[in-house]
PDB file of C-alpha atoms in Angstrom:
ATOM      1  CA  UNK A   1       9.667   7.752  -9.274  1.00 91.00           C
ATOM      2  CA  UNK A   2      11.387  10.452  -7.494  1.00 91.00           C
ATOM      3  CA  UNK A   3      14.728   9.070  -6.418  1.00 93.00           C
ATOM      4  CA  UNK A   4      14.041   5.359  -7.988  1.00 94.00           C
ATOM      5  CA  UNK A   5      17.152   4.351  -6.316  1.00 95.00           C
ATOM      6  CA  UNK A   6      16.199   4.339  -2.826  1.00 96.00           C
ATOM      7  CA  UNK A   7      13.573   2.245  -3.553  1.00 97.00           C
ATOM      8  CA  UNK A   8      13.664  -0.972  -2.466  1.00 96.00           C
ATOM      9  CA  UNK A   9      11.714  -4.534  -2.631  1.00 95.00           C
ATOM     10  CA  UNK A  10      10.868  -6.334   1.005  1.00 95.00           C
ATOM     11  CA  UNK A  11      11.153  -9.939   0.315  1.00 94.00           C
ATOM     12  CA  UNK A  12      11.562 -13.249   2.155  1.00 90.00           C
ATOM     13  CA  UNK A  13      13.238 -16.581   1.351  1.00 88.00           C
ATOM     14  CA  UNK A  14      12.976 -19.768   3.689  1.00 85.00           C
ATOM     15  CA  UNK A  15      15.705 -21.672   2.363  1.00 84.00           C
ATOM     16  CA  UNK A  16      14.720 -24.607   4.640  1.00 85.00           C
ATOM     17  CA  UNK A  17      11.443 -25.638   2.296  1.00 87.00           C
ATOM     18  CA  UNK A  18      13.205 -24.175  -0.997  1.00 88.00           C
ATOM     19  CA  UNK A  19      11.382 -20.993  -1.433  1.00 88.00           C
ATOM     20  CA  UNK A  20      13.360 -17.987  -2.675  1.00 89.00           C
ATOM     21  CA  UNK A  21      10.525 -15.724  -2.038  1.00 90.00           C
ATOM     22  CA  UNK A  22       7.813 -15.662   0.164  1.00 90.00           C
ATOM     23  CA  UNK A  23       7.013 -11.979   0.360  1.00 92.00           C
ATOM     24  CA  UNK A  24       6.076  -9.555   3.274  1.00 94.00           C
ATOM     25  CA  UNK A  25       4.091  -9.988   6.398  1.00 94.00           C
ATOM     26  CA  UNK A  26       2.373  -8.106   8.565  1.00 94.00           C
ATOM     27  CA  UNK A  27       4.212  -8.973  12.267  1.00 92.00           C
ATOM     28  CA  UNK A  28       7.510  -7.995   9.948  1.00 94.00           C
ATOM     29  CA  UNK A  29       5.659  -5.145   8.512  1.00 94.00           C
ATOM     30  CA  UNK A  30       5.432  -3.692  12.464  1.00 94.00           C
ATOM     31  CA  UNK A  31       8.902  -4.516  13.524  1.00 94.00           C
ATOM     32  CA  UNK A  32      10.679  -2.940  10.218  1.00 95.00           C
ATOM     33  CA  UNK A  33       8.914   0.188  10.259  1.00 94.00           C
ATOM     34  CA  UNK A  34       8.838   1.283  13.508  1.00 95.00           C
ATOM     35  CA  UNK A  35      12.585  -0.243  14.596  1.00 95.00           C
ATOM     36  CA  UNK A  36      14.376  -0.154  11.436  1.00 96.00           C
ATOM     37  CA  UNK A  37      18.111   2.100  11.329  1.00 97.00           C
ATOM     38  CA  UNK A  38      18.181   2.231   7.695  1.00 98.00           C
ATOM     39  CA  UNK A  39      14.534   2.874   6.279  1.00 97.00           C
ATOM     40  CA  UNK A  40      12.671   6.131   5.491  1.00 97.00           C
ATOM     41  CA  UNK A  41       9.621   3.908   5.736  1.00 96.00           C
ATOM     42  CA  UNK A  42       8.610   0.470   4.850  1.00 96.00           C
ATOM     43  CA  UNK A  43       4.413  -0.654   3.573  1.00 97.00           C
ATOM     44  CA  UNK A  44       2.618  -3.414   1.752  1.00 97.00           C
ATOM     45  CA  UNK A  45       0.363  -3.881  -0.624  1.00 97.00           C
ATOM     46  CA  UNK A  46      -1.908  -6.806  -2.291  1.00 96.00           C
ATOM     47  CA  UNK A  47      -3.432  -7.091  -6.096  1.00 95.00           C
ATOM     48  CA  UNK A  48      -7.407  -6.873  -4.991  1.00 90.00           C
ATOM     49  CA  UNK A  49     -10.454  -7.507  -7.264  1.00 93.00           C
ATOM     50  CA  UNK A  50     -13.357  -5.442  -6.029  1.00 94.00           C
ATOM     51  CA  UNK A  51     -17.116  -5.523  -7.309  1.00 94.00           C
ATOM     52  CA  UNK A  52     -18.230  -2.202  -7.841  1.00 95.00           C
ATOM     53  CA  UNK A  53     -21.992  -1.412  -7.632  1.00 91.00           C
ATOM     54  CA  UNK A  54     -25.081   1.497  -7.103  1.00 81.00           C
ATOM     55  CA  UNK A  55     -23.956   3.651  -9.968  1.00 73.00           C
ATOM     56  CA  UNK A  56     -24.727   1.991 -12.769  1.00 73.00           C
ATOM     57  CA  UNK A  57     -24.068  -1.903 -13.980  1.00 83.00           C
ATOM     58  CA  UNK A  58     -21.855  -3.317 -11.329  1.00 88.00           C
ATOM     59  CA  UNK A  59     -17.901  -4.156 -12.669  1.00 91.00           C
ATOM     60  CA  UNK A  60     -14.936  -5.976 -11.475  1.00 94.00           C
ATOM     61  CA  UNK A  61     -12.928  -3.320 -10.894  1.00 95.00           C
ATOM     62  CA  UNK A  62      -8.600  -3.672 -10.414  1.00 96.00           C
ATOM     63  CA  UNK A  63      -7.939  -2.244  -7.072  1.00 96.00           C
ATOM     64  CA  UNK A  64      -4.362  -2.332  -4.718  1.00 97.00           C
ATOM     65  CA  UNK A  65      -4.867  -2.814  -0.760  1.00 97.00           C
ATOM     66  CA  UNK A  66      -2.030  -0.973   0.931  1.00 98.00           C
ATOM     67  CA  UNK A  67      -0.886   0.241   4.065  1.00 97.00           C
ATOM     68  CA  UNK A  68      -0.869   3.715   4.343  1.00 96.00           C
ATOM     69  CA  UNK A  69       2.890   5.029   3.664  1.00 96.00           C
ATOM     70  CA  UNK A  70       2.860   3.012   0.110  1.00 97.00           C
ATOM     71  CA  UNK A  71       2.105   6.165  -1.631  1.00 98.00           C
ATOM     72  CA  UNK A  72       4.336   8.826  -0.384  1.00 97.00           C
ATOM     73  CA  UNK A  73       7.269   6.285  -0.250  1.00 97.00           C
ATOM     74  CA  UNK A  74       6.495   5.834  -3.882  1.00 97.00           C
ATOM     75  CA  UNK A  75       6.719   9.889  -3.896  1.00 95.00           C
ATOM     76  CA  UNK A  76       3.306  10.533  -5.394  1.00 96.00           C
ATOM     77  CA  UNK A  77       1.128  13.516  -4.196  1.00 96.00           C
ATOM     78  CA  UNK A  78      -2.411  13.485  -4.937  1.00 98.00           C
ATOM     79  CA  UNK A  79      -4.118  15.458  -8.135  1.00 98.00           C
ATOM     80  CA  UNK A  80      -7.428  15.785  -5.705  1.00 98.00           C
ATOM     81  CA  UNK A  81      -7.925  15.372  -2.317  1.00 98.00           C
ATOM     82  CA  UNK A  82      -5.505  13.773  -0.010  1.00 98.00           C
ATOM     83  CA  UNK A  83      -3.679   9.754   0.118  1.00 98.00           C
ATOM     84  CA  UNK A  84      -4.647   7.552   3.072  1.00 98.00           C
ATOM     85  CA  UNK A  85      -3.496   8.825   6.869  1.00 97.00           C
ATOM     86  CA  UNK A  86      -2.439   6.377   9.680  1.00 94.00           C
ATOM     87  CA  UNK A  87      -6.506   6.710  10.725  1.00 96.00           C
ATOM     88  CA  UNK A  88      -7.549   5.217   7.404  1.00 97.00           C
ATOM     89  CA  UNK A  89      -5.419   2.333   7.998  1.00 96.00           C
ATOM     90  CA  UNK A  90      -6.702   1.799  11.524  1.00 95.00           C
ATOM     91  CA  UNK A  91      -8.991  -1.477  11.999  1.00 95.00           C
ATOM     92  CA  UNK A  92     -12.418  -0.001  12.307  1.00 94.00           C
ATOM     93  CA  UNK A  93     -11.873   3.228  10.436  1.00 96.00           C
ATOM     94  CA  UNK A  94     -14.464   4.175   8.429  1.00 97.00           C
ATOM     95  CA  UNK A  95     -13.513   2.918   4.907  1.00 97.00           C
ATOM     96  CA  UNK A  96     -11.887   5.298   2.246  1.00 98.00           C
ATOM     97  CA  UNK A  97     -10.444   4.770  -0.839  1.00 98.00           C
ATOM     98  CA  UNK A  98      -8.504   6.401  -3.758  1.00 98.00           C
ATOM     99  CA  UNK A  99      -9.189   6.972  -7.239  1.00 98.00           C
ATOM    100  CA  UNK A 100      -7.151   6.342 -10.361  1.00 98.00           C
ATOM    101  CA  UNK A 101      -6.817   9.455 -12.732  1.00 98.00           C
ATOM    102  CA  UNK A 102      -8.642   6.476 -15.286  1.00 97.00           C
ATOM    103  CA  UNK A 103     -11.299   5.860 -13.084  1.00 97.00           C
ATOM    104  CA  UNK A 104     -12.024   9.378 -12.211  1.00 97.00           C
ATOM    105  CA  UNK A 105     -11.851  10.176 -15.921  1.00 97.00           C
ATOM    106  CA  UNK A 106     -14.348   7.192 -16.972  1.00 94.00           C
ATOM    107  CA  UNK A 107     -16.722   7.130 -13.849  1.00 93.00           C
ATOM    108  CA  UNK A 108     -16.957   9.879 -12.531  1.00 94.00           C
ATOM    109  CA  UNK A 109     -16.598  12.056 -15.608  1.00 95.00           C
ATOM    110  CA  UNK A 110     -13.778  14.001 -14.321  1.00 97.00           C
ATOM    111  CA  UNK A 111     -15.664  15.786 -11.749  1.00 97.00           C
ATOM    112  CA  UNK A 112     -13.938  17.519  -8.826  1.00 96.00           C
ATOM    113  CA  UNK A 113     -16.723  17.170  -6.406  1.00 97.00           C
ATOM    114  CA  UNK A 114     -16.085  13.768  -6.317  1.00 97.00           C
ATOM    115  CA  UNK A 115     -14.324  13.609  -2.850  1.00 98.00           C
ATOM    116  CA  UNK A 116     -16.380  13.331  -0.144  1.00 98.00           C
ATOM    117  CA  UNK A 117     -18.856  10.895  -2.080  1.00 97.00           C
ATOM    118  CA  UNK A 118     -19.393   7.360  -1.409  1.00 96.00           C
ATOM    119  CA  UNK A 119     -18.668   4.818  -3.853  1.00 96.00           C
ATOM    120  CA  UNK A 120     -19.704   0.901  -2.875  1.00 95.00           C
ATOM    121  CA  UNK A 121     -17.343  -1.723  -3.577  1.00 95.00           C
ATOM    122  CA  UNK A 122     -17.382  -5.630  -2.434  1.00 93.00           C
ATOM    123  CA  UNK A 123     -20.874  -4.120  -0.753  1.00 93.00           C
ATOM    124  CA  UNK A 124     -18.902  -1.693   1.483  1.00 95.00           C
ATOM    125  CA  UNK A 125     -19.763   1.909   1.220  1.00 96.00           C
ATOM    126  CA  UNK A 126     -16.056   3.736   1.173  1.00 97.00           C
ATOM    127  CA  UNK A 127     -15.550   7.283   1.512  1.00 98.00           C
ATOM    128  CA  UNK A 128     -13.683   8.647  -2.195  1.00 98.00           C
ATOM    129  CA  UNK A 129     -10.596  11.081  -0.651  1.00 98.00           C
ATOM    130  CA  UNK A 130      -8.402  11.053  -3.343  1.00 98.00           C
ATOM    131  CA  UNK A 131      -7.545  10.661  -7.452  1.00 98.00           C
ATOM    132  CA  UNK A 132      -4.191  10.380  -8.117  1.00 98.00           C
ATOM    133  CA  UNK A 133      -2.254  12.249 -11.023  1.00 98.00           C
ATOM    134  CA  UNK A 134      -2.798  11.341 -14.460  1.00 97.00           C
ATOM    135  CA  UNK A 135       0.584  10.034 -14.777  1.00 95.00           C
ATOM    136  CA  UNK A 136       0.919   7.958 -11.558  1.00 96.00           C
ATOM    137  CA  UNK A 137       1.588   3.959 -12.353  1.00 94.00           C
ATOM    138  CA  UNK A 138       1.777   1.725  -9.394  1.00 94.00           C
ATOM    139  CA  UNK A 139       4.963  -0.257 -10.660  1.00 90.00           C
ATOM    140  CA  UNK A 140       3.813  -2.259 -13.162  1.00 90.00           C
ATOM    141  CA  UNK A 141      -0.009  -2.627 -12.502  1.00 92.00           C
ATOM    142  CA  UNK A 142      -2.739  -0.282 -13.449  1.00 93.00           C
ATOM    143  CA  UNK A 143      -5.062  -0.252 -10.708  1.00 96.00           C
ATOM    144  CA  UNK A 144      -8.301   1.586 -10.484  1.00 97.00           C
ATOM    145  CA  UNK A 145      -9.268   1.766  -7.251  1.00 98.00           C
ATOM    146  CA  UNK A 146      -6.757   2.025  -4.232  1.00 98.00           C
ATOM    147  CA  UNK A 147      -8.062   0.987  -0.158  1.00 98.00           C
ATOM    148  CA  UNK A 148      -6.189   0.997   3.032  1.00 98.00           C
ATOM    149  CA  UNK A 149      -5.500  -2.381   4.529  1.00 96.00           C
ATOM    150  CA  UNK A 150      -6.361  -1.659   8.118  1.00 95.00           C
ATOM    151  CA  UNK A 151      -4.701  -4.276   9.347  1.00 92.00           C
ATOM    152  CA  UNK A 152      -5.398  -4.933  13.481  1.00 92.00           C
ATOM    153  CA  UNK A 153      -1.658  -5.451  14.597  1.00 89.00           C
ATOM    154  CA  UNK A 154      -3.171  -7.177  17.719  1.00 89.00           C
ATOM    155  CA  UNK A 155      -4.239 -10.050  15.465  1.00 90.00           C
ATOM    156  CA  UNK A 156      -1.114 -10.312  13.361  1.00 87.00           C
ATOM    157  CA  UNK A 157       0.814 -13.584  13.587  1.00 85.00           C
ATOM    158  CA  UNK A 158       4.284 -15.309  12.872  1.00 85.00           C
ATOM    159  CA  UNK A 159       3.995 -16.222   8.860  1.00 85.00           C
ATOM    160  CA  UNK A 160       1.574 -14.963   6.669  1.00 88.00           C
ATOM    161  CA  UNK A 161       3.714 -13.756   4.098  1.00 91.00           C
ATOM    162  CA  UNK A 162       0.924 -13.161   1.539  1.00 90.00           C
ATOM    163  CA  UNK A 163       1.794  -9.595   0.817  1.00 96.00           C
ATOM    164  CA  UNK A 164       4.308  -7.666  -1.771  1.00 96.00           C
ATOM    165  CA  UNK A 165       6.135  -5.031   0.452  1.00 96.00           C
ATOM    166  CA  UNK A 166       7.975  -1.755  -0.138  1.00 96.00           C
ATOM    167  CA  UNK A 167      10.472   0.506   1.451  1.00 97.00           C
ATOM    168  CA  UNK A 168      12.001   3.644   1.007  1.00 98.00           C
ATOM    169  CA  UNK A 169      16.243   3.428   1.766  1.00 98.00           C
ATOM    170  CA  UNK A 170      17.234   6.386   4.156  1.00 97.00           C
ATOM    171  CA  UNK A 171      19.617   8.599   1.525  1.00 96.00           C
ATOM    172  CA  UNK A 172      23.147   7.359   1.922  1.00 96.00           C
ATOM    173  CA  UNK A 173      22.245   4.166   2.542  1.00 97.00           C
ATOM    174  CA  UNK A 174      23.018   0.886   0.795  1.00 96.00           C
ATOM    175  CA  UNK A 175      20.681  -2.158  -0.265  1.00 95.00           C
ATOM    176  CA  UNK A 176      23.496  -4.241   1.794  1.00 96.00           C
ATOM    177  CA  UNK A 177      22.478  -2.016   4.829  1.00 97.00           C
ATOM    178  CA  UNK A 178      19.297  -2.422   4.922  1.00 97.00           C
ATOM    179  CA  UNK A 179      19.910  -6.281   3.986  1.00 95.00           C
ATOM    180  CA  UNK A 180      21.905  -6.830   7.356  1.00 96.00           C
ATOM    181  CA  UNK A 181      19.492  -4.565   9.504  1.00 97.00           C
ATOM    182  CA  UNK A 182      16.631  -6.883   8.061  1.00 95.00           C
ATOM    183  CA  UNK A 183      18.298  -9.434   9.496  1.00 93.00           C
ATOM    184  CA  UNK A 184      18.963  -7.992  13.183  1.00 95.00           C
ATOM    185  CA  UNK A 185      15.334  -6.983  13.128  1.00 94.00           C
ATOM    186  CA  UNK A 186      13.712 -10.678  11.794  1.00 91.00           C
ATOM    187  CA  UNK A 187      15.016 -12.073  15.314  1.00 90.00           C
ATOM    188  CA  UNK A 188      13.042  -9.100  17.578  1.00 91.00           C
ATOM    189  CA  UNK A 189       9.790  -9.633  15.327  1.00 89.00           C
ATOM    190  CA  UNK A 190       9.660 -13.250  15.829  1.00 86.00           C
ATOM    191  CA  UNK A 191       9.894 -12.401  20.029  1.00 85.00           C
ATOM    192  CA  UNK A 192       6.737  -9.802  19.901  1.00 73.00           C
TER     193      UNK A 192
END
């Protein structure tokens, strides 16, 4: 990744019940993005199974939910198309999604006019707006299909730290920055 060393892990512990890491949530999720000092940007993501079907013999297919800026703080920029926008992520967007270069290649048989069409998966019809470069990995997974969370912010809640989350470090800055403007910020989330 372009600049791999502004890249950072968001992670949790709660020391209190022994658990070194609980992940990200989405009332933090709000709070670091929009009043952090120290971060580019911040998102989160989730491993997702998805049933694809009404193309052929439906599949389990590997997919990634994330919130919109997971791509471009990872740096990638798509092969076709465009990555998800703030609308995409909206609650009640009409559903998109993303292709792997793989996917494109084995589905879809490499053709360009493939954004634009819907593709059906877990029995919702999602607009395709993107394939990703043939060289993109998302860390250490190999998803095929990528969605947008939209997540309603209005329904978020203290805990639910079921979520892997990512940030981008503002250049200059130092993990033990953003550590210690984590911690101012945990305090203002848990008052929203």
């Amino acid at each position: 990744y372009s600049h791999a060393e502004q890249l950072i892990s968001i992670d949790h512990a709660a020391p209190g019940v022994n658990i070194e890491h609980t992940g990200a949530a989405p009332f933090l999720y709000y709070t670091y993005r929009e009043q952090n000092r120290t971060l580019r940007d911040a998102g989160m993501w989730q491993s997702d199974y998805v049933a694809v079907t009404g193309s052929a013999e439906p599949q389990q297919v590997a997919g990634i939910d994330i919130t919109e800026g997971v791509l471009p703080i990872l740096g990638v920029q798509p092969f076709l198309g465009r990555l998800f926008t703030r609308a995409d992520d909206s609650p009640g967007a009409p559903r998109t999604a993303i292709l792997s270069y793989a996917y494109w290649q084995t589905h879809f048989g490499g053709d360009r006019s493939v954004i634009g069409r819907t593709m059906v998966a877990d029995a919702l019809p999602r607009e395709i707006v993107g394939v990703l470069p043939q060289r993109f990995r998302f860390l250490d997974l190999k998803p095929a299909l990528f969605f947008p969370m939209q997540h309603d912010r209005g329904k978020t809640f203290l805990g639910n730290f079921s979520y892997r989350g990512l940030a981008r470090l503002k250049p200059g800055v130092t993990l033990a920055q953003a550590n210690t403007d984590a911690a101012r910020l945990i305090p203002v989330a848990l008052e929203s």
